[in-house]
Amino acid sequence: MTRFWLGGYGPGMDGSADGIGLLAGDAGREATTLAYRGVVAEAPSPSWLAQHPTLDVVYAALEGDSAVQAFVRTGDGALSPMGAPAAVGRYVCHVAVAADGSALVASCYGDGRVVRLGLDADGRIVPARPDAAAELRAALFGDDTDPADTPDVGRPSAFRPTSGVSAPGVPPTPGDGIAAVDPYGVGGDRVSHAHAAVFLPDGRIATTDLGFDLVRFWRQVGSGLVLDHEVVLPLGTGPRHMVLHPSGHLHVVTEYSCEVFTLAEASDRTWSVVSSTLSSPIAQVGTDFPAELARSRDGHFLYTALRGSNTIAVLRVRGGGEALESVALADAGVDWPRHHLVHEGKLLVAGQRSDTITLLDLDERTGAPLGIRHEAQVPTPTHFLPVR
């Protein structure tokens, strides 16, 4: 039976989801009977979900609560909290888990923080020391705690404070968020907005900063992160989500310029842009805002959803993975397609504003969506995660 854990926005984020939900179809007829089966774990706005690589543990970004929490599977279709929520940063919108299950990285849109948290052998989030937790809460919520009086343990650490996360020995001012340097020196209202993370095969981590048009590469050192280097994208592009291609290339979709940039690693282990293409020739910059970037199982095609026109753009991967070609644009069948994924030759799309999900057939040869096979009502969906 095809089943998915479903993330969504709750009342605190102007949505109607009460927690992590379950989406399931009838055995043998999943393509036409996929339906919302209810809440399996109460949680405030679990907008993004991630699976532990080997254990039945799911991690949720509790976006409105600036925290992440672990949930363990306790039945065929049930999840239970596994420890208390761990504070990370304002409006945490993405969680990624290391392939060896040793750590997770949370990306925080509201203050630009990129936070690494350790995981124990059972998949539990390793708690920070109480004094470090107090320091982090002070930085997030303005409590009367002097962050200079607490050690740099269990808090986001980086090479320098201008990276958008707090740096060792240079704690942020309580309640003021994190200062970050605009690579273009534009100033004004530009602020750091971390949006997604990808663990790379060599152990480093790539993250996007939508506010400062950066893709950052981090090294894990001890319990924290050290900035390795940055790739600066053109001004105003707004890098949002990423896909690591089987070829080793990193594809990055941009929310503001409707493009997909392809990055490659050089012999000196630094990354750089090798190509860029519009998600669709008819995408409307300023009207369309790409959300997720997903790839087909064989890596031949990439899919991004354009919120605004509510369409799905299809790109073919060319050469050795270094070039893309726009090949199709189709109706998503939902309003504000927040997330989508390819599953068993079909595309699932979550409509945040329409409270619906759709299932689209895909042409295996061309990659193009063939039409909407099924639609179901769900409360403010924001993310699918296949039930393992």
JSON list of C-alpha atoms in Angstrom, two decimals, residues 183-345:
[
{"chain": "A", "resi": 183, "resn": "PRO", "atom": "CA", "xyz": [27.84, 39.95, -1.00]},
{"chain": "A", "resi": 184, "resn": "TYR", "atom": "CA", "xyz": [26.70, 42.72, -3.34]},
{"chain": "A", "resi": 185, "resn": "GLY", "atom": "CA", "xyz": [26.74, 45.48, -0.73]},
{"chain": "A", "resi": 186, "resn": "VAL", "atom": "CA", "xyz": [23.19, 46.48, -1.65]},
{"chain": "A", "resi": 187, "resn": "GLY", "atom": "CA", "xyz": [22.01, 46.90, 1.94]},
{"chain": "A", "resi": 188, "resn": "GLY", "atom": "CA", "xyz": [18.46, 48.07, 2.49]},
{"chain": "A", "resi": 189, "resn": "ASP", "atom": "CA", "xyz": [15.98, 45.38, 3.47]},
{"chain": "A", "resi": 190, "resn": "ARG", "atom": "CA", "xyz": [18.06, 42.37, 2.38]},
{"chain": "A", "resi": 191, "resn": "VAL", "atom": "CA", "xyz": [18.45, 39.85, 5.20]},
{"chain": "A", "resi": 192, "resn": "SER", "atom": "CA", "xyz": [19.69, 36.28, 5.50]},
{"chain": "A", "resi": 193, "resn": "HIS", "atom": "CA", "xyz": [17.10, 33.54, 4.82]},
{"chain": "A", "resi": 194, "resn": "ALA", "atom": "CA", "xyz": [18.44, 29.97, 5.05]},
{"chain": "A", "resi": 195, "resn": "HIS", "atom": "CA", "xyz": [16.06, 27.67, 3.20]},
{"chain": "A", "resi": 196, "resn": "ALA", "atom": "CA", "xyz": [17.43, 24.16, 2.58]},
{"chain": "A", "resi": 197, "resn": "ALA", "atom": "CA", "xyz": [20.37, 21.85, 3.19]},
{"chain": "A", "resi": 198, "resn": "VAL", "atom": "CA", "xyz": [21.90, 18.84, 1.43]},
{"chain": "A", "resi": 199, "resn": "PHE", "atom": "CA", "xyz": [24.47, 16.45, 2.90]},
{"chain": "A", "resi": 200, "resn": "LEU", "atom": "CA", "xyz": [27.18, 15.82, 0.30]},
{"chain": "A", "resi": 201, "resn": "PRO", "atom": "CA", "xyz": [28.96, 12.47, -0.16]},
{"chain": "A", "resi": 202, "resn": "ASP", "atom": "CA", "xyz": [32.23, 13.86, 1.28]},
{"chain": "A", "resi": 203, "resn": "GLY", "atom": "CA", "xyz": [30.52, 14.83, 4.55]},
{"chain": "A", "resi": 204, "resn": "ARG", "atom": "CA", "xyz": [30.20, 18.51, 3.80]},
{"chain": "A", "resi": 205, "resn": "ILE", "atom": "CA", "xyz": [26.83, 20.26, 3.76]},
{"chain": "A", "resi": 206, "resn": "ALA", "atom": "CA", "xyz": [25.44, 22.63, 1.16]},
{"chain": "A", "resi": 207, "resn": "THR", "atom": "CA", "xyz": [22.83, 25.22, 2.21]},
{"chain": "A", "resi": 208, "resn": "THR", "atom": "CA", "xyz": [20.91, 27.94, 0.39]},
{"chain": "A", "resi": 209, "resn": "ASP", "atom": "CA", "xyz": [20.50, 31.53, 1.56]},
{"chain": "A", "resi": 210, "resn": "LEU", "atom": "CA", "xyz": [17.53, 32.92, -0.35]},
{"chain": "A", "resi": 211, "resn": "GLY", "atom": "CA", "xyz": [17.98, 36.41, 1.07]},
{"chain": "A", "resi": 212, "resn": "PHE", "atom": "CA", "xyz": [21.63, 36.85, 0.08]},
{"chain": "A", "resi": 213, "resn": "ASP", "atom": "CA", "xyz": [21.74, 34.79, -3.14]},
{"chain": "A", "resi": 214, "resn": "LEU", "atom": "CA", "xyz": [24.29, 32.34, -1.74]},
{"chain": "A", "resi": 215, "resn": "VAL", "atom": "CA", "xyz": [24.96, 28.64, -1.74]},
{"chain": "A", "resi": 216, "resn": "ARG", "atom": "CA", "xyz": [27.19, 27.89, 1.24]},
{"chain": "A", "resi": 217, "resn": "PHE", "atom": "CA", "xyz": [29.38, 24.84, 1.82]},
{"chain": "A", "resi": 218, "resn": "TRP", "atom": "CA", "xyz": [30.11, 23.76, 5.40]},
{"chain": "A", "resi": 219, "resn": "ARG", "atom": "CA", "xyz": [32.45, 21.32, 7.11]},
{"chain": "A", "resi": 220, "resn": "GLN", "atom": "CA", "xyz": [31.32, 19.48, 10.23]},
{"chain": "A", "resi": 221, "resn": "VAL", "atom": "CA", "xyz": [33.79, 20.14, 13.03]},
{"chain": "A", "resi": 222, "resn": "GLY", "atom": "CA", "xyz": [33.03, 18.66, 16.43]},
{"chain": "A", "resi": 223, "resn": "SER", "atom": "CA", "xyz": [29.38, 19.41, 17.17]},
{"chain": "A", "resi": 224, "resn": "GLY", "atom": "CA", "xyz": [29.21, 22.46, 14.92]},
{"chain": "A", "resi": 225, "resn": "LEU", "atom": "CA", "xyz": [29.71, 23.74, 11.40]},
{"chain": "A", "resi": 226, "resn": "VAL", "atom": "CA", "xyz": [32.60, 25.68, 9.88]},
{"chain": "A", "resi": 227, "resn": "LEU", "atom": "CA", "xyz": [32.11, 27.63, 6.67]},
{"chain": "A", "resi": 228, "resn": "ASP", "atom": "CA", "xyz": [34.22, 26.12, 3.88]},
{"chain": "A", "resi": 229, "resn": "HIS", "atom": "CA", "xyz": [33.34, 28.48, 1.02]},
{"chain": "A", "resi": 230, "resn": "GLU", "atom": "CA", "xyz": [30.43, 30.23, -0.70]},
{"chain": "A", "resi": 231, "resn": "VAL", "atom": "CA", "xyz": [29.07, 30.42, -4.24]},
{"chain": "A", "resi": 232, "resn": "VAL", "atom": "CA", "xyz": [27.47, 33.77, -5.04]},
{"chain": "A", "resi": 233, "resn": "LEU", "atom": "CA", "xyz": [24.55, 33.64, -7.48]},
{"chain": "A", "resi": 234, "resn": "PRO", "atom": "CA", "xyz": [23.36, 36.70, -9.45]},
{"chain": "A", "resi": 235, "resn": "LEU", "atom": "CA", "xyz": [21.74, 39.46, -7.44]},
{"chain": "A", "resi": 236, "resn": "GLY", "atom": "CA", "xyz": [18.05, 38.89, -6.69]},
{"chain": "A", "resi": 237, "resn": "THR", "atom": "CA", "xyz": [17.83, 35.26, -7.81]},
{"chain": "A", "resi": 238, "resn": "GLY", "atom": "CA", "xyz": [16.83, 33.84, -4.41]},
{"chain": "A", "resi": 239, "resn": "PRO", "atom": "CA", "xyz": [18.20, 30.25, -4.22]},
{"chain": "A", "resi": 240, "resn": "ARG", "atom": "CA", "xyz": [15.60, 28.09, -2.45]},
{"chain": "A", "resi": 241, "resn": "HIS", "atom": "CA", "xyz": [15.85, 24.30, -2.81]},
{"chain": "A", "resi": 242, "resn": "MET", "atom": "CA", "xyz": [18.42, 21.84, -4.20]},
{"chain": "A", "resi": 243, "resn": "VAL", "atom": "CA", "xyz": [18.78, 18.38, -5.68]},
{"chain": "A", "resi": 244, "resn": "LEU", "atom": "CA", "xyz": [22.00, 16.40, -5.71]},
{"chain": "A", "resi": 245, "resn": "HIS", "atom": "CA", "xyz": [22.13, 14.62, -9.08]},
{"chain": "A", "resi": 246, "resn": "PRO", "atom": "CA", "xyz": [23.58, 11.10, -9.51]},
{"chain": "A", "resi": 247, "resn": "SER", "atom": "CA", "xyz": [26.25, 12.70, -11.73]},
{"chain": "A", "resi": 248, "resn": "GLY", "atom": "CA", "xyz": [27.52, 14.64, -8.71]},
{"chain": "A", "resi": 249, "resn": "HIS", "atom": "CA", "xyz": [26.15, 17.99, -9.88]},
{"chain": "A", "resi": 250, "resn": "LEU", "atom": "CA", "xyz": [24.07, 20.15, -7.57]},
{"chain": "A", "resi": 251, "resn": "HIS", "atom": "CA", "xyz": [20.94, 21.71, -9.09]},
{"chain": "A", "resi": 252, "resn": "VAL", "atom": "CA", "xyz": [19.54, 24.78, -7.31]},
{"chain": "A", "resi": 253, "resn": "VAL", "atom": "CA", "xyz": [16.14, 26.34, -8.04]},
{"chain": "A", "resi": 254, "resn": "THR", "atom": "CA", "xyz": [15.69, 30.07, -7.46]},
{"chain": "A", "resi": 255, "resn": "GLU", "atom": "CA", "xyz": [12.46, 31.50, -6.08]},
{"chain": "A", "resi": 256, "resn": "TYR", "atom": "CA", "xyz": [12.77, 35.01, -7.49]},
{"chain": "A", "resi": 257, "resn": "SER", "atom": "CA", "xyz": [14.31, 34.56, -10.95]},
{"chain": "A", "resi": 258, "resn": "CYS", "atom": "CA", "xyz": [12.59, 31.24, -11.86]},
{"chain": "A", "resi": 259, "resn": "GLU", "atom": "CA", "xyz": [15.91, 29.63, -12.83]},
{"chain": "A", "resi": 260, "resn": "VAL", "atom": "CA", "xyz": [17.76, 26.43, -12.09]},
{"chain": "A", "resi": 261, "resn": "PHE", "atom": "CA", "xyz": [21.52, 26.81, -11.57]},
{"chain": "A", "resi": 262, "resn": "THR", "atom": "CA", "xyz": [23.84, 23.82, -11.90]},
{"chain": "A", "resi": 263, "resn": "LEU", "atom": "CA", "xyz": [26.94, 23.69, -9.68]},
{"chain": "A", "resi": 264, "resn": "ALA", "atom": "CA", "xyz": [29.92, 21.39, -10.12]},
{"chain": "A", "resi": 265, "resn": "GLU", "atom": "CA", "xyz": [32.84, 20.52, -7.85]},
{"chain": "A", "resi": 266, "resn": "ALA", "atom": "CA", "xyz": [36.39, 21.23, -9.10]},
{"chain": "A", "resi": 267, "resn": "SER", "atom": "CA", "xyz": [39.56, 19.26, -8.37]},
{"chain": "A", "resi": 268, "resn": "ASP", "atom": "CA", "xyz": [40.36, 21.62, -5.49]},
{"chain": "A", "resi": 269, "resn": "ARG", "atom": "CA", "xyz": [36.98, 20.65, -3.90]},
{"chain": "A", "resi": 270, "resn": "THR", "atom": "CA", "xyz": [35.43, 24.09, -4.43]},
{"chain": "A", "resi": 271, "resn": "TRP", "atom": "CA", "xyz": [32.08, 24.41, -6.16]},
{"chain": "A", "resi": 272, "resn": "SER", "atom": "CA", "xyz": [31.07, 26.85, -8.90]},
{"chain": "A", "resi": 273, "resn": "VAL", "atom": "CA", "xyz": [28.21, 27.52, -11.33]},
{"chain": "A", "resi": 274, "resn": "VAL", "atom": "CA", "xyz": [28.56, 25.71, -14.66]},
{"chain": "A", "resi": 275, "resn": "SER", "atom": "CA", "xyz": [25.17, 26.50, -16.21]},
{"chain": "A", "resi": 276, "resn": "SER", "atom": "CA", "xyz": [21.78, 28.10, -15.66]},
{"chain": "A", "resi": 277, "resn": "THR", "atom": "CA", "xyz": [18.43, 27.90, -17.40]},
{"chain": "A", "resi": 278, "resn": "LEU", "atom": "CA", "xyz": [14.93, 29.25, -16.97]},
{"chain": "A", "resi": 279, "resn": "SER", "atom": "CA", "xyz": [12.57, 26.75, -15.40]},
{"chain": "A", "resi": 280, "resn": "SER", "atom": "CA", "xyz": [10.24, 27.52, -18.30]},
{"chain": "A", "resi": 281, "resn": "PRO", "atom": "CA", "xyz": [10.52, 30.00, -21.21]},
{"chain": "A", "resi": 282, "resn": "ILE", "atom": "CA", "xyz": [7.11, 31.37, -20.27]},
{"chain": "A", "resi": 283, "resn": "ALA", "atom": "CA", "xyz": [7.65, 31.61, -16.51]},
{"chain": "A", "resi": 284, "resn": "GLN", "atom": "CA", "xyz": [6.72, 35.08, -15.29]},
{"chain": "A", "resi": 285, "resn": "VAL", "atom": "CA", "xyz": [9.34, 36.57, -12.98]},
{"chain": "A", "resi": 286, "resn": "GLY", "atom": "CA", "xyz": [7.57, 38.47, -10.19]},
{"chain": "A", "resi": 287, "resn": "THR", "atom": "CA", "xyz": [4.40, 36.41, -10.67]},
{"chain": "A", "resi": 288, "resn": "ASP", "atom": "CA", "xyz": [5.75, 32.87, -10.54]},
{"chain": "A", "resi": 289, "resn": "PHE", "atom": "CA", "xyz": [7.71, 31.66, -7.51]},
{"chain": "A", "resi": 290, "resn": "PRO", "atom": "CA", "xyz": [9.32, 28.21, -7.82]},
{"chain": "A", "resi": 291, "resn": "ALA", "atom": "CA", "xyz": [9.06, 26.02, -4.73]},
{"chain": "A", "resi": 292, "resn": "GLU", "atom": "CA", "xyz": [10.42, 22.47, -4.64]},
{"chain": "A", "resi": 293, "resn": "LEU", "atom": "CA", "xyz": [12.91, 20.89, -7.05]},
{"chain": "A", "resi": 294, "resn": "ALA", "atom": "CA", "xyz": [12.57, 17.12, -7.55]},
{"chain": "A", "resi": 295, "resn": "ARG", "atom": "CA", "xyz": [14.15, 14.64, -9.94]},
{"chain": "A", "resi": 296, "resn": "SER", "atom": "CA", "xyz": [13.00, 11.49, -11.65]},
{"chain": "A", "resi": 297, "resn": "ARG", "atom": "CA", "xyz": [14.37, 8.23, -10.31]},
{"chain": "A", "resi": 298, "resn": "ASP", "atom": "CA", "xyz": [16.73, 7.79, -13.26]},
{"chain": "A", "resi": 299, "resn": "GLY", "atom": "CA", "xyz": [17.91, 11.41, -13.01]},
{"chain": "A", "resi": 300, "resn": "HIS", "atom": "CA", "xyz": [16.90, 12.23, -16.59]},
{"chain": "A", "resi": 301, "resn": "PHE", "atom": "CA", "xyz": [14.35, 14.89, -15.60]},
{"chain": "A", "resi": 302, "resn": "LEU", "atom": "CA", "xyz": [13.90, 17.63, -13.00]},
{"chain": "A", "resi": 303, "resn": "TYR", "atom": "CA", "xyz": [10.55, 19.06, -11.89]},
{"chain": "A", "resi": 304, "resn": "THR", "atom": "CA", "xyz": [9.83, 22.39, -10.25]},
{"chain": "A", "resi": 305, "resn": "ALA", "atom": "CA", "xyz": [6.47, 23.89, -9.34]},
{"chain": "A", "resi": 306, "resn": "LEU", "atom": "CA", "xyz": [5.66, 27.50, -10.18]},
{"chain": "A", "resi": 307, "resn": "ARG", "atom": "CA", "xyz": [3.48, 29.04, -7.49]},
{"chain": "A", "resi": 308, "resn": "GLY", "atom": "CA", "xyz": [1.45, 31.79, -9.16]},
{"chain": "A", "resi": 309, "resn": "SER", "atom": "CA", "xyz": [0.64, 30.18, -12.49]},
{"chain": "A", "resi": 310, "resn": "ASN", "atom": "CA", "xyz": [0.25, 26.92, -10.51]},
{"chain": "A", "resi": 311, "resn": "THR", "atom": "CA", "xyz": [2.14, 24.87, -13.06]},
{"chain": "A", "resi": 312, "resn": "ILE", "atom": "CA", "xyz": [4.78, 22.14, -13.13]},
{"chain": "A", "resi": 313, "resn": "ALA", "atom": "CA", "xyz": [7.89, 22.87, -15.20]},
{"chain": "A", "resi": 314, "resn": "VAL", "atom": "CA", "xyz": [9.90, 19.94, -16.57]},
{"chain": "A", "resi": 315, "resn": "LEU", "atom": "CA", "xyz": [13.60, 20.11, -17.43]},
{"chain": "A", "resi": 316, "resn": "ARG", "atom": "CA", "xyz": [15.69, 17.44, -19.16]},
{"chain": "A", "resi": 317, "resn": "VAL", "atom": "CA", "xyz": [19.20, 16.80, -17.80]},
{"chain": "A", "resi": 318, "resn": "ARG", "atom": "CA", "xyz": [21.76, 16.94, -20.60]},
{"chain": "A", "resi": 319, "resn": "GLY", "atom": "CA", "xyz": [25.38, 15.89, -21.07]},
{"chain": "A", "resi": 320, "resn": "GLY", "atom": "CA", "xyz": [26.99, 14.54, -17.94]},
{"chain": "A", "resi": 321, "resn": "GLY", "atom": "CA", "xyz": [24.49, 16.33, -15.72]},
{"chain": "A", "resi": 322, "resn": "GLU", "atom": "CA", "xyz": [25.95, 19.79, -16.26]},
{"chain": "A", "resi": 323, "resn": "ALA", "atom": "CA", "xyz": [23.22, 21.21, -18.53]},
{"chain": "A", "resi": 324, "resn": "LEU", "atom": "CA", "xyz": [19.44, 21.48, -18.44]},
{"chain": "A", "resi": 325, "resn": "GLU", "atom": "CA", "xyz": [16.79, 22.00, -21.10]},
{"chain": "A", "resi": 326, "resn": "SER", "atom": "CA", "xyz": [13.21, 23.11, -20.52]},
{"chain": "A", "resi": 327, "resn": "VAL", "atom": "CA", "xyz": [10.90, 20.57, -22.16]},
{"chain": "A", "resi": 328, "resn": "ALA", "atom": "CA", "xyz": [7.35, 20.94, -20.80]},
{"chain": "A", "resi": 329, "resn": "LEU", "atom": "CA", "xyz": [4.94, 22.95, -18.66]},
{"chain": "A", "resi": 330, "resn": "ALA", "atom": "CA", "xyz": [1.72, 21.50, -17.24]},
{"chain": "A", "resi": 331, "resn": "ASP", "atom": "CA", "xyz": [-1.15, 22.38, -14.93]},
{"chain": "A", "resi": 332, "resn": "ALA", "atom": "CA", "xyz": [-0.43, 21.34, -11.34]},
{"chain": "A", "resi": 333, "resn": "GLY", "atom": "CA", "xyz": [-4.13, 21.03, -10.53]},
{"chain": "A", "resi": 334, "resn": "VAL", "atom": "CA", "xyz": [-3.73, 22.82, -7.19]},
{"chain": "A", "resi": 335, "resn": "ASP", "atom": "CA", "xyz": [-3.45, 26.36, -5.86]},
{"chain": "A", "resi": 336, "resn": "TRP", "atom": "CA", "xyz": [0.07, 27.31, -4.67]},
{"chain": "A", "resi": 337, "resn": "PRO", "atom": "CA", "xyz": [1.99, 24.04, -5.26]},
{"chain": "A", "resi": 338, "resn": "ARG", "atom": "CA", "xyz": [4.24, 24.06, -2.20]},
{"chain": "A", "resi": 339, "resn": "HIS", "atom": "CA", "xyz": [5.84, 20.63, -2.56]},
{"chain": "A", "resi": 340, "resn": "HIS", "atom": "CA", "xyz": [5.96, 17.73, -4.99]},
{"chain": "A", "resi": 341, "resn": "LEU", "atom": "CA", "xyz": [7.78, 14.46, -5.48]},
{"chain": "A", "resi": 342, "resn": "VAL", "atom": "CA", "xyz": [8.14, 11.72, -8.07]},
{"chain": "A", "resi": 343, "resn": "HIS", "atom": "CA", "xyz": [6.84, 8.34, -6.91]},
{"chain": "A", "resi": 344, "resn": "GLU", "atom": "CA", "xyz": [6.52, 5.18, -9.00]},
{"chain": "A", "resi": 345, "resn": "GLY", "atom": "CA", "xyz": [6.25, 7.06, -12.28]}
]
